[in-house]
Amino acid sequence: MIPELLSALPLTLAIMFVALVAGFVLAIMATVLRVRRIPVLSQLADLYVSYARSVPVVLQLFVAFYGLPVVVGLFGMKDFITPTLASMVGLSLYHGGYLSEVIRPAYLAVERGQHDAADSLGYTFRQKITRIAGPQALHIGLPGYGNAVIYMIHNVALVMYIGAADVMATAHLIMERSYNQYQFGTYLVLGVIYSMLCLISWLIIRFFELRFARYHSKTAPAKIKLTASI
């Protein structure tokens, strides 16, 4: 049982990794559009974030699974969509919208004096994000990002409902094959697997939190001085 469950773990991790990376990119794009308040595009970004945050994740997966073939079918690629690909797209859209509401408040929480200091030095918006506001927002938003990663680990278990052969789907196949004789043991192993994934993710996020905390404790005096001089 355990070897069979572990054999499905790479696919589960692949879906999760793609969703985390693609979702992060979508979150950055949505956050920039919402912060800059670009006409039409900002409203579309608000609508996307509202959809990702208000619609249940399992329903978003169904929308991706049944909606993507309709969209790509217009270009003659209907058979291109697989349950795995639909899972990646659905979870990426969810994660991007959810994470945008972590990044945007973190950016807005940066002291106004830091933005004014960057503007007075002639920084462009891109330079201000990468050199001034971005690093500080990253420190502020890192705990929220850690929660988003944990939620992603939980929600990746839902991809079995659209046919992706992840760890959860494999567990159900094992139980059906044994006429549900080992339900408790199977779910217990699943609990250990997901707990380990969450623990590893938490340790990684915690490591970066401590690194950023030490960095900001060293640079805080210089930051305050810069703000005061402006």
PDB file of C-alpha atoms in Angstrom:
ATOM      1  CA  MET A   1       0.000   0.000   0.000  1.00  0.00           C
ATOM      2  CA  ILE A   2       2.643   2.530   1.035  1.00  0.00           C
ATOM      3  CA  PRO A   3       4.868   1.984  -2.045  1.00  0.00           C
ATOM      4  CA  GLU A   4       1.841   2.424  -4.296  1.00  0.00           C
ATOM      5  CA  LEU A   5       0.884   5.656  -2.561  1.00  0.00           C
ATOM      6  CA  LEU A   6       4.433   6.968  -2.780  1.00  0.00           C
ATOM      7  CA  SER A   7       4.504   6.146  -6.501  1.00  0.00           C
ATOM      8  CA  ALA A   8       1.741   8.734  -7.002  1.00  0.00           C
ATOM      9  CA  LEU A   9       3.560  11.355  -4.939  1.00  0.00           C
ATOM     10  CA  PRO A  10       5.684  12.750  -7.838  1.00  0.00           C
ATOM     11  CA  LEU A  11       2.549  13.641  -9.820  1.00  0.00           C
ATOM     12  CA  THR A  12       1.035  15.283  -6.743  1.00  0.00           C
ATOM     13  CA  LEU A  13       4.201  17.314  -6.183  1.00  0.00           C
ATOM     14  CA  ALA A  14       4.359  18.255  -9.882  1.00  0.00           C
ATOM     15  CA  ILE A  15       0.795  19.588  -9.844  1.00  0.00           C
ATOM     16  CA  MET A  16       1.491  21.491  -6.642  1.00  0.00           C
ATOM     17  CA  PHE A  17       4.786  22.937  -7.894  1.00  0.00           C
ATOM     18  CA  VAL A  18       3.346  24.148 -11.203  1.00  0.00           C
ATOM     19  CA  ALA A  19       0.342  25.665  -9.431  1.00  0.00           C
ATOM     20  CA  LEU A  20       2.573  27.456  -6.908  1.00  0.00           C
ATOM     21  CA  VAL A  21       4.875  28.911  -9.563  1.00  0.00           C
ATOM     22  CA  ALA A  22       2.170  29.852 -12.076  1.00  0.00           C
ATOM     23  CA  GLY A  23      -0.067  31.143  -9.294  1.00  0.00           C
ATOM     24  CA  PHE A  24       2.720  33.346  -7.966  1.00  0.00           C
ATOM     25  CA  VAL A  25       3.215  34.876 -11.413  1.00  0.00           C
ATOM     26  CA  LEU A  26      -0.532  35.493 -11.751  1.00  0.00           C
ATOM     27  CA  ALA A  27      -0.617  37.016  -8.259  1.00  0.00           C
ATOM     28  CA  ILE A  28       2.191  39.449  -9.093  1.00  0.00           C
ATOM     29  CA  MET A  29       0.464  40.491 -12.313  1.00  0.00           C
ATOM     30  CA  ALA A  30      -2.918  40.925 -10.608  1.00  0.00           C
ATOM     31  CA  THR A  31      -1.337  42.871  -7.740  1.00  0.00           C
ATOM     32  CA  VAL A  32       0.481  45.274 -10.060  1.00  0.00           C
ATOM     33  CA  LEU A  33      -2.703  45.933 -12.022  1.00  0.00           C
ATOM     34  CA  ARG A  34      -4.717  46.505  -8.849  1.00  0.00           C
ATOM     35  CA  VAL A  35      -2.111  48.777  -7.254  1.00  0.00           C
ATOM     36  CA  ARG A  36      -1.522  50.867 -10.384  1.00  0.00           C
ATOM     37  CA  ARG A  37      -5.301  51.147 -11.016  1.00  0.00           C
ATOM     38  CA  ILE A  38      -5.042  50.870 -14.797  1.00  0.00           C
ATOM     39  CA  PRO A  39      -8.497  51.461 -16.315  1.00  0.00           C
ATOM     40  CA  VAL A  40     -10.339  48.290 -17.391  1.00  0.00           C
ATOM     41  CA  LEU A  41      -7.353  46.043 -16.595  1.00  0.00           C
ATOM     42  CA  SER A  42      -7.597  46.817 -12.890  1.00  0.00           C
ATOM     43  CA  GLN A  43     -11.302  46.011 -12.903  1.00  0.00           C
ATOM     44  CA  LEU A  44     -10.619  42.731 -14.688  1.00  0.00           C
ATOM     45  CA  ALA A  45      -7.953  41.903 -12.104  1.00  0.00           C
ATOM     46  CA  ASP A  46     -10.431  42.671  -9.303  1.00  0.00           C
ATOM     47  CA  LEU A  47     -12.979  40.390 -10.962  1.00  0.00           C
ATOM     48  CA  TYR A  48     -10.423  37.591 -11.276  1.00  0.00           C
ATOM     49  CA  VAL A  49      -9.395  37.854  -7.623  1.00  0.00           C
ATOM     50  CA  SER A  50     -13.039  37.900  -6.550  1.00  0.00           C
ATOM     51  CA  TYR A  51     -13.689  34.734  -8.590  1.00  0.00           C
ATOM     52  CA  ALA A  52     -10.659  32.909  -7.176  1.00  0.00           C
ATOM     53  CA  ARG A  53     -11.504  33.828  -3.587  1.00  0.00           C
ATOM     54  CA  SER A  54     -15.281  33.316  -3.634  1.00  0.00           C
ATOM     55  CA  VAL A  55     -15.768  30.190  -5.772  1.00  0.00           C
ATOM     56  CA  PRO A  56     -15.007  26.847  -4.053  1.00  0.00           C
ATOM     57  CA  VAL A  57     -11.756  25.297  -5.221  1.00  0.00           C
ATOM     58  CA  VAL A  58     -13.385  22.051  -6.333  1.00  0.00           C
ATOM     59  CA  LEU A  59     -15.790  24.055  -8.520  1.00  0.00           C
ATOM     60  CA  GLN A  60     -12.870  25.956 -10.034  1.00  0.00           C
ATOM     61  CA  LEU A  61     -11.323  22.603 -10.920  1.00  0.00           C
ATOM     62  CA  PHE A  62     -14.535  21.516 -12.642  1.00  0.00           C
ATOM     63  CA  VAL A  63     -14.652  24.811 -14.547  1.00  0.00           C
ATOM     64  CA  ALA A  64     -11.083  24.258 -15.725  1.00  0.00           C
ATOM     65  CA  PHE A  65     -11.724  20.606 -16.611  1.00  0.00           C
ATOM     66  CA  TYR A  66     -14.900  21.234 -18.620  1.00  0.00           C
ATOM     67  CA  GLY A  67     -14.208  24.779 -19.766  1.00  0.00           C
ATOM     68  CA  LEU A  68     -10.679  24.463 -21.121  1.00  0.00           C
ATOM     69  CA  PRO A  69     -11.621  21.887 -23.810  1.00  0.00           C
ATOM     70  CA  VAL A  70     -14.276  24.319 -25.056  1.00  0.00           C
ATOM     71  CA  VAL A  71     -11.751  27.158 -25.283  1.00  0.00           C
ATOM     72  CA  VAL A  72      -8.886  25.203 -26.876  1.00  0.00           C
ATOM     73  CA  GLY A  73     -11.379  23.376 -29.088  1.00  0.00           C
ATOM     74  CA  LEU A  74     -11.780  26.629 -30.976  1.00  0.00           C
ATOM     75  CA  PHE A  75      -8.172  26.161 -32.076  1.00  0.00           C
ATOM     76  CA  GLY A  76      -8.519  22.461 -32.900  1.00  0.00           C
ATOM     77  CA  MET A  77      -6.749  21.198 -29.748  1.00  0.00           C
ATOM     78  CA  LYS A  78      -9.657  19.691 -27.821  1.00  0.00           C
ATOM     79  CA  ASP A  79      -7.778  16.485 -26.944  1.00  0.00           C
ATOM     80  CA  PHE A  80      -4.884  18.519 -25.577  1.00  0.00           C
ATOM     81  CA  ILE A  81      -6.506  18.948 -22.142  1.00  0.00           C
ATOM     82  CA  THR A  82      -5.859  16.154 -19.641  1.00  0.00           C
ATOM     83  CA  PRO A  83      -7.020  15.897 -16.010  1.00  0.00           C
ATOM     84  CA  THR A  84      -3.485  16.691 -14.873  1.00  0.00           C
ATOM     85  CA  LEU A  85      -3.246  19.816 -17.026  1.00  0.00           C
ATOM     86  CA  ALA A  86      -6.728  20.954 -15.960  1.00  0.00           C
ATOM     87  CA  SER A  87      -5.686  20.458 -12.331  1.00  0.00           C
ATOM     88  CA  MET A  88      -2.622  22.632 -12.818  1.00  0.00           C
ATOM     89  CA  VAL A  89      -4.627  25.381 -14.520  1.00  0.00           C
ATOM     90  CA  GLY A  90      -7.461  25.326 -11.983  1.00  0.00           C
ATOM     91  CA  LEU A  91      -5.177  25.386  -8.957  1.00  0.00           C
ATOM     92  CA  SER A  92      -2.944  28.043 -10.533  1.00  0.00           C
ATOM     93  CA  LEU A  93      -5.921  30.356 -11.045  1.00  0.00           C
ATOM     94  CA  TYR A  94      -7.082  29.757  -7.481  1.00  0.00           C
ATOM     95  CA  HIS A  95      -3.632  30.279  -5.971  1.00  0.00           C
ATOM     96  CA  GLY A  96      -2.979  33.421  -8.004  1.00  0.00           C
ATOM     97  CA  GLY A  97      -6.186  35.074  -6.883  1.00  0.00           C
ATOM     98  CA  TYR A  98      -5.766  34.071  -3.256  1.00  0.00           C
ATOM     99  CA  LEU A  99      -2.106  35.071  -3.151  1.00  0.00           C
ATOM    100  CA  SER A 100      -2.858  38.460  -4.685  1.00  0.00           C
ATOM    101  CA  GLU A 101      -4.749  39.327  -1.505  1.00  0.00           C
ATOM    102  CA  VAL A 102      -1.599  38.455   0.448  1.00  0.00           C
ATOM    103  CA  ILE A 103       0.831  40.434  -1.687  1.00  0.00           C
ATOM    104  CA  ARG A 104      -1.275  43.579  -2.161  1.00  0.00           C
ATOM    105  CA  PRO A 105      -1.807  44.300   1.576  1.00  0.00           C
ATOM    106  CA  ALA A 106       1.872  43.553   2.202  1.00  0.00           C
ATOM    107  CA  TYR A 107       2.848  46.118  -0.435  1.00  0.00           C
ATOM    108  CA  LEU A 108       0.419  48.699   0.920  1.00  0.00           C
ATOM    109  CA  ALA A 109       1.769  48.104   4.445  1.00  0.00           C
ATOM    110  CA  VAL A 110       5.182  49.467   3.467  1.00  0.00           C
ATOM    111  CA  GLU A 111       5.666  52.898   5.033  1.00  0.00           C
ATOM    112  CA  ARG A 112       4.636  55.773   2.790  1.00  0.00           C
ATOM    113  CA  GLY A 113       7.953  57.447   3.510  1.00  0.00           C
ATOM    114  CA  GLN A 114       9.752  54.639   1.722  1.00  0.00           C
ATOM    115  CA  HIS A 115       7.729  55.282  -1.437  1.00  0.00           C
ATOM    116  CA  ASP A 116       8.351  59.026  -1.161  1.00  0.00           C
ATOM    117  CA  ALA A 117      12.073  58.419  -0.682  1.00  0.00           C
ATOM    118  CA  ALA A 118      12.202  56.246  -3.813  1.00  0.00           C
ATOM    119  CA  ASP A 119      10.243  58.838  -5.810  1.00  0.00           C
ATOM    120  CA  SER A 120      12.555  61.634  -4.671  1.00  0.00           C
ATOM    121  CA  LEU A 121      15.549  59.625  -5.855  1.00  0.00           C
ATOM    122  CA  GLY A 122      13.994  59.287  -9.295  1.00  0.00           C
ATOM    123  CA  TYR A 123      13.258  55.567  -9.101  1.00  0.00           C
ATOM    124  CA  THR A 124      10.876  54.142 -11.642  1.00  0.00           C
ATOM    125  CA  PHE A 125       7.958  51.985 -10.462  1.00  0.00           C
ATOM    126  CA  ARG A 126       9.929  48.878 -11.385  1.00  0.00           C
ATOM    127  CA  GLN A 127      13.009  50.026  -9.476  1.00  0.00           C
ATOM    128  CA  LYS A 128      10.893  50.973  -6.474  1.00  0.00           C
ATOM    129  CA  ILE A 129       9.326  47.515  -6.419  1.00  0.00           C
ATOM    130  CA  THR A 130      12.570  45.575  -6.826  1.00  0.00           C
ATOM    131  CA  ARG A 131      14.814  47.707  -4.587  1.00  0.00           C
ATOM    132  CA  ILE A 132      12.654  49.444  -1.976  1.00  0.00           C
ATOM    133  CA  ALA A 133       9.062  48.308  -1.517  1.00  0.00           C
ATOM    134  CA  GLY A 134       9.408  44.755  -2.800  1.00  0.00           C
ATOM    135  CA  PRO A 135      11.912  43.440  -0.223  1.00  0.00           C
ATOM    136  CA  GLN A 136       9.973  45.051   2.635  1.00  0.00           C
ATOM    137  CA  ALA A 137       6.642  43.735   1.329  1.00  0.00           C
ATOM    138  CA  LEU A 138       8.170  40.288   1.002  1.00  0.00           C
ATOM    139  CA  HIS A 139       9.129  40.335   4.664  1.00  0.00           C
ATOM    140  CA  ILE A 140       5.628  41.431   5.655  1.00  0.00           C
ATOM    141  CA  GLY A 141       3.786  39.002   3.403  1.00  0.00           C
ATOM    142  CA  LEU A 142       5.926  35.916   3.985  1.00  0.00           C
ATOM    143  CA  PRO A 143       3.749  34.452   6.794  1.00  0.00           C
ATOM    144  CA  GLY A 144       0.650  34.885   4.636  1.00  0.00           C
ATOM    145  CA  TYR A 145       2.444  33.229   1.735  1.00  0.00           C
ATOM    146  CA  GLY A 146       3.265  30.304   4.005  1.00  0.00           C
ATOM    147  CA  ASN A 147      -0.434  29.901   4.768  1.00  0.00           C
ATOM    148  CA  ALA A 148      -1.207  29.994   1.040  1.00  0.00           C
ATOM    149  CA  VAL A 149       1.274  27.178   0.434  1.00  0.00           C
ATOM    150  CA  ILE A 150      -0.331  25.100   3.187  1.00  0.00           C
ATOM    151  CA  TYR A 151      -3.763  25.678   1.653  1.00  0.00           C
ATOM    152  CA  MET A 152      -2.393  24.574  -1.705  1.00  0.00           C
ATOM    153  CA  ILE A 153      -1.157  21.296  -0.211  1.00  0.00           C
ATOM    154  CA  HIS A 154      -4.632  20.714   1.207  1.00  0.00           C
ATOM    155  CA  ASN A 155      -6.462  21.659  -1.988  1.00  0.00           C
ATOM    156  CA  VAL A 156      -4.307  19.530  -4.281  1.00  0.00           C
ATOM    157  CA  ALA A 157      -6.136  16.542  -2.795  1.00  0.00           C
ATOM    158  CA  LEU A 158      -9.262  17.725  -4.655  1.00  0.00           C
ATOM    159  CA  VAL A 159      -7.823  17.017  -8.102  1.00  0.00           C
ATOM    160  CA  MET A 160      -8.980  13.402  -7.799  1.00  0.00           C
ATOM    161  CA  TYR A 161     -12.515  14.623  -8.545  1.00  0.00           C
ATOM    162  CA  ILE A 162     -11.556  15.487 -12.125  1.00  0.00           C
ATOM    163  CA  GLY A 163      -9.599  12.282 -12.682  1.00  0.00           C
ATOM    164  CA  ALA A 164      -6.006  13.233 -11.847  1.00  0.00           C
ATOM    165  CA  ALA A 165      -4.112  10.220 -10.491  1.00  0.00           C
ATOM    166  CA  ASP A 166      -2.667  11.909  -7.413  1.00  0.00           C
ATOM    167  CA  VAL A 167      -2.029  10.405  -3.984  1.00  0.00           C
ATOM    168  CA  MET A 168      -5.649  10.762  -2.875  1.00  0.00           C
ATOM    169  CA  ALA A 169      -6.997   9.108  -6.036  1.00  0.00           C
ATOM    170  CA  THR A 170      -4.514   6.268  -5.660  1.00  0.00           C
ATOM    171  CA  ALA A 171      -5.618   5.776  -2.051  1.00  0.00           C
ATOM    172  CA  HIS A 172      -9.240   5.418  -3.150  1.00  0.00           C
ATOM    173  CA  LEU A 173      -8.240   2.880  -5.796  1.00  0.00           C
ATOM    174  CA  ILE A 174      -6.395   0.868  -3.158  1.00  0.00           C
ATOM    175  CA  MET A 175      -9.414   0.895  -0.860  1.00  0.00           C
ATOM    176  CA  GLU A 176     -11.809  -0.105  -3.638  1.00  0.00           C
ATOM    177  CA  ARG A 177      -9.533  -2.949  -4.640  1.00  0.00           C
ATOM    178  CA  SER A 178      -9.488  -4.263  -1.070  1.00  0.00           C
ATOM    179  CA  TYR A 179     -13.263  -3.757  -0.633  1.00  0.00           C
ATOM    180  CA  ASN A 180     -12.633  -0.958   1.906  1.00  0.00           C
ATOM    181  CA  GLN A 181     -10.950  -3.271   4.404  1.00  0.00           C
ATOM    182  CA  TYR A 182      -8.043  -0.931   5.078  1.00  0.00           C
ATOM    183  CA  GLN A 183      -9.732   2.462   5.132  1.00  0.00           C
ATOM    184  CA  PHE A 184      -8.317   3.584   8.471  1.00  0.00           C
ATOM    185  CA  GLY A 185      -4.766   2.531   7.654  1.00  0.00           C
ATOM    186  CA  THR A 186      -4.909   4.123   4.194  1.00  0.00           C
ATOM    187  CA  TYR A 187      -6.221   7.436   5.481  1.00  0.00           C
ATOM    188  CA  LEU A 188      -3.676   7.360   8.283  1.00  0.00           C
ATOM    189  CA  VAL A 189      -0.826   7.014   5.787  1.00  0.00           C
ATOM    190  CA  LEU A 190      -2.356   9.831   3.726  1.00  0.00           C
ATOM    191  CA  GLY A 191      -2.479  11.996   6.829  1.00  0.00           C
ATOM    192  CA  VAL A 192       1.205  11.360   7.476  1.00  0.00           C
ATOM    193  CA  ILE A 193       2.119  12.197   3.860  1.00  0.00           C
ATOM    194  CA  TYR A 194       0.210  15.480   3.824  1.00  0.00           C
ATOM    195  CA  SER A 195       1.456  16.365   7.307  1.00  0.00           C
ATOM    196  CA  MET A 196       5.056  15.846   6.192  1.00  0.00           C
ATOM    197  CA  LEU A 197       4.508  18.040   3.123  1.00  0.00           C
ATOM    198  CA  CYS A 198       3.042  20.777   5.314  1.00  0.00           C
ATOM    199  CA  LEU A 199       5.849  20.445   7.844  1.00  0.00           C
ATOM    200  CA  ILE A 200       8.567  20.709   5.206  1.00  0.00           C
ATOM    201  CA  SER A 201       6.871  23.744   3.662  1.00  0.00           C
ATOM    202  CA  TRP A 202       6.523  25.390   7.071  1.00  0.00           C
ATOM    203  CA  LEU A 203      10.192  24.806   7.885  1.00  0.00           C
ATOM    204  CA  ILE A 204      11.266  26.365   4.581  1.00  0.00           C
ATOM    205  CA  ILE A 205       9.026  29.405   5.070  1.00  0.00           C
ATOM    206  CA  ARG A 206      10.148  29.724   8.687  1.00  0.00           C
ATOM    207  CA  PHE A 207      13.788  29.664   7.604  1.00  0.00           C
ATOM    208  CA  PHE A 208      13.231  32.593   5.238  1.00  0.00           C
ATOM    209  CA  GLU A 209      11.195  34.442   7.857  1.00  0.00           C
ATOM    210  CA  LEU A 210      14.121  34.292  10.272  1.00  0.00           C
ATOM    211  CA  ARG A 211      16.581  35.322   7.561  1.00  0.00           C
ATOM    212  CA  PHE A 212      14.476  38.344   6.618  1.00  0.00           C
ATOM    213  CA  ALA A 213      13.966  39.234  10.279  1.00  0.00           C
ATOM    214  CA  ARG A 214      17.735  39.316  10.862  1.00  0.00           C
ATOM    215  CA  TYR A 215      18.277  41.296   7.661  1.00  0.00           C
ATOM    216  CA  HIS A 216      15.660  43.903   8.517  1.00  0.00           C
ATOM    217  CA  SER A 217      16.947  44.252  12.072  1.00  0.00           C
ATOM    218  CA  LYS A 218      20.328  45.261  10.606  1.00  0.00           C
ATOM    219  CA  THR A 219      18.924  47.617   7.945  1.00  0.00           C
ATOM    220  CA  ALA A 220      16.183  49.217  10.069  1.00  0.00           C
ATOM    221  CA  PRO A 221      18.338  52.142  11.306  1.00  0.00           C
ATOM    222  CA  ALA A 222      19.367  53.032   7.755  1.00  0.00           C
ATOM    223  CA  LYS A 223      15.775  52.803   6.554  1.00  0.00           C
ATOM    224  CA  ILE A 224      14.527  55.102   9.300  1.00  0.00           C
ATOM    225  CA  LYS A 225      17.300  57.561   8.582  1.00  0.00           C
ATOM    226  CA  LEU A 226      16.442  57.608   4.899  1.00  0.00           C
ATOM    227  CA  THR A 227      12.767  58.239   5.641  1.00  0.00           C
ATOM    228  CA  ALA A 228      13.558  60.996   8.126  1.00  0.00           C
ATOM    229  CA  SER A 229      15.860  62.776   5.688  1.00  0.00           C
ATOM    230  CA  ILE A 230      13.095  62.972   3.146  1.00  0.00           C
TER     231      ILE A 230
END
